[in-house]
Structure formats: structure tokens, C-alpha cells
């Protein structure tokens, strides 16, 4: 299997962010925004939360099961609801030699790989407060996208952030930007084509199949 480098990176300082429920949508769902590829800034309508939250948890379990099947992973633990691991990610994996790594999971519960060419990368969980979102709000080693059809995209979080920031420094309109209203705050998300991320990140980007069966 063509493997992504799983060497952990030194952690960043913690940054303020909303609660886990807010991150997953609170009364609405951040995981189900429109993923069209046209440029420009759109303001999207909020979404109903409970059903989408259940779908997201199911997809996150697919990711957990996928890591459990890897021969080089000794243990996988879901730490989404554990406050001790709040800034570290959604899943903790233990590898040989006691190496511990953390995975942040982003679930595209309404989209398959065929529905969209994009990764929805949340930049701000609250635009009003400038609260970091997505890969900016976690110290996880890896940032993972899982689509409804089981496409699993595994990326180095640090490499992803560095590349997106360099692209935006070069061109502020490098990626379409979406604003998603919630109850009392607005989320800001970049739509990043998978093909561009794959070309830019090289060995730090991998695609796998992780369907839950």
C-alpha cells in the first residue's frame, strides 16, 4: 500500500474555538454546505442538525474502522467527547513503539466523490469572532475528509495549512469562499479542489477506500 508518512509533528499552541457541538453544527450542520466549484463568495442557508449529526458520526466510525484494520496501528480511540483531548483531534491512534498520533475528521455526509471535486476546508468557525476552524483549530497530526461513498482523504494537517496560506498570500481569491450562517455566528469555508491539494501536497496527500462494510 502506498502510505502517507505518519510521523507526528510537534504540537501548536492551543487556540480558542467553540464547543464540539458548535463545531459539528450546534443547531445546524457545518458539514453539509454547497460544494459547487464556481468562484466568489456565497452566503448559504443553515441546515437542520440532528439527522446530519448522526450521519457524520457514522462516517467518523468508518474512519475509525479503517485505521483499526491497518496492520501498523495497535489501537484506535474515539476521543471526540473527551475534554482532555479537546485540541488534539477526533481520533487517537497508537502505533508500534508507543507512538501516539491524532486525527481530525471532517465528514461530508451529503456528498460523494462524484458530487463534488472539492474539500470543504473551514477557515473560521465564527467569522464574527475570527475563531479558527478546520485544520487551524486543532493540533492533530492529520486532517481527514470522509465522503458519503467512503472516499477517505488523509492529509498532513500542517502541510495542508501551510499550502493554503501560501496560495491565499499569493492570491486572496485562490479558492472560492463560502459563508454559512448559524444561530448567532457565521462560518467561513474555502472550497479546495482535491486535485489541486493532491498535486501540491504530494506524499502528504493520500486517498483510500473506507466504506463501512
Tab-separated table of C-alpha atoms in Angstrom:
chain	number	residue	atom	x	y	z
A	1	UNK	CA	0.000	0.000	0.000
A	2	UNK	CA	1.255	3.471	-0.832
A	3	UNK	CA	1.434	5.007	2.645
A	4	UNK	CA	1.346	8.565	3.860
A	5	UNK	CA	4.162	9.466	6.236
A	6	UNK	CA	2.668	9.071	9.730
A	7	UNK	CA	5.495	10.695	11.687
A	8	UNK	CA	3.940	13.033	14.280
A	9	UNK	CA	4.718	16.747	14.227
A	10	UNK	CA	5.401	18.954	17.298
A	11	UNK	CA	2.105	20.425	18.597
A	12	UNK	CA	0.992	24.016	18.076
A	13	UNK	CA	-0.230	26.223	20.908
A	14	UNK	CA	-3.934	25.764	21.606
A	15	UNK	CA	-6.328	28.315	20.146
A	16	UNK	CA	-9.809	29.234	21.286
A	17	UNK	CA	-12.643	27.555	19.468
A	18	UNK	CA	-16.302	26.730	20.003
A	19	UNK	CA	-17.634	23.671	21.735
A	20	UNK	CA	-17.574	20.297	19.974
A	21	UNK	CA	-21.323	20.665	19.433
A	22	UNK	CA	-20.815	24.091	17.838
A	23	UNK	CA	-18.069	22.679	15.648
A	24	UNK	CA	-20.377	19.921	14.470
A	25	UNK	CA	-23.143	22.438	13.951
A	26	UNK	CA	-24.953	23.039	17.265
A	27	UNK	CA	-28.440	23.662	15.940
A	28	UNK	CA	-27.158	23.475	12.371
A	29	UNK	CA	-24.630	21.388	10.482
A	30	UNK	CA	-21.329	22.760	9.200
A	31	UNK	CA	-20.723	19.520	7.310
A	32	UNK	CA	-23.400	19.983	4.672
A	33	UNK	CA	-22.656	23.131	2.724
A	34	UNK	CA	-22.953	23.516	-1.016
A	35	UNK	CA	-19.714	22.447	-2.697
A	36	UNK	CA	-20.015	23.940	-6.163
A	37	UNK	CA	-16.764	24.954	-7.829
A	38	UNK	CA	-17.742	28.405	-9.107
A	39	UNK	CA	-15.732	31.305	-7.734
A	40	UNK	CA	-16.914	34.109	-5.484
A	41	UNK	CA	-18.398	34.463	-2.023
A	42	UNK	CA	-21.791	32.949	-1.255
A	43	UNK	CA	-23.960	33.128	1.820
A	44	UNK	CA	-25.640	29.761	2.316
A	45	UNK	CA	-28.783	28.850	4.235
A	46	UNK	CA	-28.444	26.977	7.553
A	47	UNK	CA	-29.244	23.280	7.740
A	48	UNK	CA	-31.203	21.018	10.058
A	49	UNK	CA	-28.767	19.495	12.531
A	50	UNK	CA	-29.859	16.223	14.228
A	51	UNK	CA	-30.079	13.934	11.176
A	52	UNK	CA	-26.835	15.231	9.677
A	53	UNK	CA	-25.046	14.873	13.006
A	54	UNK	CA	-25.976	11.182	13.107
A	55	UNK	CA	-24.706	10.750	9.539
A	56	UNK	CA	-21.435	12.448	10.457
A	57	UNK	CA	-20.883	10.190	13.453
A	58	UNK	CA	-21.468	7.153	11.223
A	59	UNK	CA	-18.843	8.349	8.739
A	60	UNK	CA	-16.392	9.089	11.541
A	61	UNK	CA	-16.860	5.484	12.652
A	62	UNK	CA	-15.887	4.368	9.132
A	63	UNK	CA	-12.620	6.277	9.593
A	64	UNK	CA	-12.052	4.631	12.973
A	65	UNK	CA	-12.671	1.177	11.499
A	66	UNK	CA	-10.316	1.893	8.607
A	67	UNK	CA	-7.461	2.747	10.976
A	68	UNK	CA	-8.270	-0.318	13.085
A	69	UNK	CA	-7.739	-2.521	10.010
A	70	UNK	CA	-4.232	-1.180	9.431
A	71	UNK	CA	-1.522	-3.589	10.453
A	72	UNK	CA	0.705	-0.776	11.721
A	73	UNK	CA	-1.919	0.593	14.156
A	74	UNK	CA	-2.222	-1.068	17.564
A	75	UNK	CA	-5.159	0.895	18.957
A	76	UNK	CA	-7.696	3.480	17.807
A	77	UNK	CA	-9.679	5.527	20.297
A	78	UNK	CA	-12.561	7.915	19.624
A	79	UNK	CA	-11.808	10.983	21.772
A	80	UNK	CA	-14.405	13.386	20.360
A	81	UNK	CA	-16.232	13.732	23.681
A	82	UNK	CA	-13.165	13.646	25.955
A	83	UNK	CA	-12.272	17.217	27.061
A	84	UNK	CA	-8.686	16.193	27.808
A	85	UNK	CA	-8.087	15.687	24.068
A	86	UNK	CA	-10.164	18.699	23.018
A	87	UNK	CA	-7.491	20.440	20.937
A	88	UNK	CA	-5.831	17.268	19.699
A	89	UNK	CA	-8.379	15.760	17.299
A	90	UNK	CA	-11.276	13.319	16.996
A	91	UNK	CA	-9.361	10.034	16.939
A	92	UNK	CA	-6.212	8.921	18.716
A	93	UNK	CA	-4.114	6.143	17.204
A	94	UNK	CA	-1.331	4.210	18.894
A	95	UNK	CA	1.390	2.731	16.727
A	96	UNK	CA	4.389	0.491	17.322
A	97	UNK	CA	6.897	1.799	19.838
A	98	UNK	CA	4.154	3.699	21.660
A	99	UNK	CA	3.923	6.461	19.048
A	100	UNK	CA	0.644	8.347	19.517
A	101	UNK	CA	-0.947	10.398	16.734
A	102	UNK	CA	-4.188	12.332	16.396
A	103	UNK	CA	-6.680	12.563	13.542
A	104	UNK	CA	-9.150	15.387	12.898
A	105	UNK	CA	-12.144	14.103	10.906
A	106	UNK	CA	-14.276	16.179	8.550
A	107	UNK	CA	-17.407	14.378	7.333
A	108	UNK	CA	-19.073	15.210	4.009
A	109	UNK	CA	-22.286	13.368	4.849
A	110	UNK	CA	-24.277	14.780	1.911
A	111	UNK	CA	-21.682	14.404	-0.830
A	112	UNK	CA	-19.846	11.614	-2.627
A	113	UNK	CA	-16.644	11.994	-4.619
A	114	UNK	CA	-18.819	12.195	-7.734
A	115	UNK	CA	-20.989	15.010	-6.370
A	116	UNK	CA	-18.109	17.369	-5.705
A	117	UNK	CA	-14.490	17.835	-6.675
A	118	UNK	CA	-13.820	19.846	-3.525
A	119	UNK	CA	-12.608	19.607	0.027
A	120	UNK	CA	-14.644	21.993	2.214
A	121	UNK	CA	-11.946	23.456	4.471
A	122	UNK	CA	-13.405	25.548	7.297
A	123	UNK	CA	-11.245	28.607	7.961
A	124	UNK	CA	-13.349	30.266	10.655
A	125	UNK	CA	-15.870	28.557	12.900
A	126	UNK	CA	-17.021	32.116	13.663
A	127	UNK	CA	-16.216	34.888	11.213
A	128	UNK	CA	-17.513	37.480	13.684
A	129	UNK	CA	-15.069	36.406	16.397
A	130	UNK	CA	-12.336	35.315	13.953
A	131	UNK	CA	-12.311	31.935	15.707
A	132	UNK	CA	-10.097	29.479	13.795
A	133	UNK	CA	-11.853	26.486	12.257
A	134	UNK	CA	-10.994	23.296	10.378
A	135	UNK	CA	-7.282	22.446	10.383
A	136	UNK	CA	-6.481	25.776	12.070
A	137	UNK	CA	-8.335	24.910	15.290
A	138	UNK	CA	-6.638	21.610	16.119
A	139	UNK	CA	-3.210	20.238	16.939
A	140	UNK	CA	-3.958	16.955	15.145
A	141	UNK	CA	-1.244	15.335	13.057
A	142	UNK	CA	-3.633	14.515	10.211
A	143	UNK	CA	-6.675	16.184	8.693
A	144	UNK	CA	-9.041	13.640	7.176
A	145	UNK	CA	-12.045	14.068	4.877
A	146	UNK	CA	-14.542	11.219	4.553
A	147	UNK	CA	-17.244	11.331	1.870
A	148	UNK	CA	-20.625	9.576	1.877
A	149	UNK	CA	-19.398	6.951	-0.617
A	150	UNK	CA	-16.368	6.038	1.520
A	151	UNK	CA	-13.649	8.098	-0.180
A	152	UNK	CA	-11.119	8.821	2.559
A	153	UNK	CA	-8.630	11.648	2.044
A	154	UNK	CA	-5.751	11.707	4.539
A	155	UNK	CA	-3.535	14.798	4.648
A	156	UNK	CA	-0.801	16.212	6.838
A	157	UNK	CA	-2.585	18.995	8.705
A	158	UNK	CA	0.498	21.196	8.920
A	159	UNK	CA	1.338	20.767	5.240
A	160	UNK	CA	-2.270	21.497	4.259
A	161	UNK	CA	-2.430	24.703	6.321
A	162	UNK	CA	0.935	25.915	5.037
A	163	UNK	CA	-0.065	25.324	1.412
A	164	UNK	CA	-3.489	27.005	1.702
A	165	UNK	CA	-1.972	30.020	3.432
A	166	UNK	CA	0.742	30.324	0.776
A	167	UNK	CA	-1.871	30.174	-2.000
A	168	UNK	CA	-4.003	32.834	-0.317
A	169	UNK	CA	-0.958	35.056	0.240
A	170	UNK	CA	-0.280	34.848	-3.474
A	171	UNK	CA	-3.929	35.368	-4.456
A	172	UNK	CA	-6.668	36.217	-1.941
A	173	UNK	CA	-9.184	34.628	-4.330
A	174	UNK	CA	-7.240	31.407	-4.821
A	175	UNK	CA	-10.221	29.365	-3.574
A	176	UNK	CA	-13.980	30.005	-3.607
A	177	UNK	CA	-15.115	31.170	-0.178
A	178	UNK	CA	-18.476	30.380	1.408
A	179	UNK	CA	-20.202	31.966	4.401
A	180	UNK	CA	-22.622	29.683	6.243
A	181	UNK	CA	-25.000	31.409	8.715
A	182	UNK	CA	-25.718	29.710	12.026
A	183	UNK	CA	-27.678	30.821	15.067
A	184	UNK	CA	-25.569	33.748	16.231
A	185	UNK	CA	-22.430	33.212	14.179
A	186	UNK	CA	-21.252	32.682	10.611
A	187	UNK	CA	-18.819	30.024	9.426
A	188	UNK	CA	-16.293	30.753	6.674
A	189	UNK	CA	-15.175	27.867	4.433
A	190	UNK	CA	-12.831	27.523	1.460
A	191	UNK	CA	-13.643	25.092	-1.345
A	192	UNK	CA	-10.353	23.435	-2.277
A	193	UNK	CA	-10.264	21.085	-5.288
A	194	UNK	CA	-8.922	17.676	-4.319
A	195	UNK	CA	-6.838	17.604	-7.490
A	196	UNK	CA	-5.032	20.812	-6.514
A	197	UNK	CA	-4.424	19.607	-2.970
A	198	UNK	CA	-3.112	16.280	-4.243
A	199	UNK	CA	-0.709	17.944	-6.682
A	200	UNK	CA	0.536	20.439	-4.103
A	201	UNK	CA	0.905	18.126	-1.105
A	202	UNK	CA	2.392	15.146	-2.943
A	203	UNK	CA	3.239	12.344	-0.500
A	204	UNK	CA	1.382	14.222	2.254
A	205	UNK	CA	-1.948	13.563	0.490
A	206	UNK	CA	-3.434	10.073	0.128
A	207	UNK	CA	-6.797	8.707	-0.986
A	208	UNK	CA	-8.212	5.417	0.296
A	209	UNK	CA	-11.479	3.490	0.320
A	210	UNK	CA	-13.133	3.365	3.739
A	211	UNK	CA	-16.723	2.296	3.123
A	212	UNK	CA	-18.263	0.783	6.245
A	213	UNK	CA	-18.607	-2.832	5.134
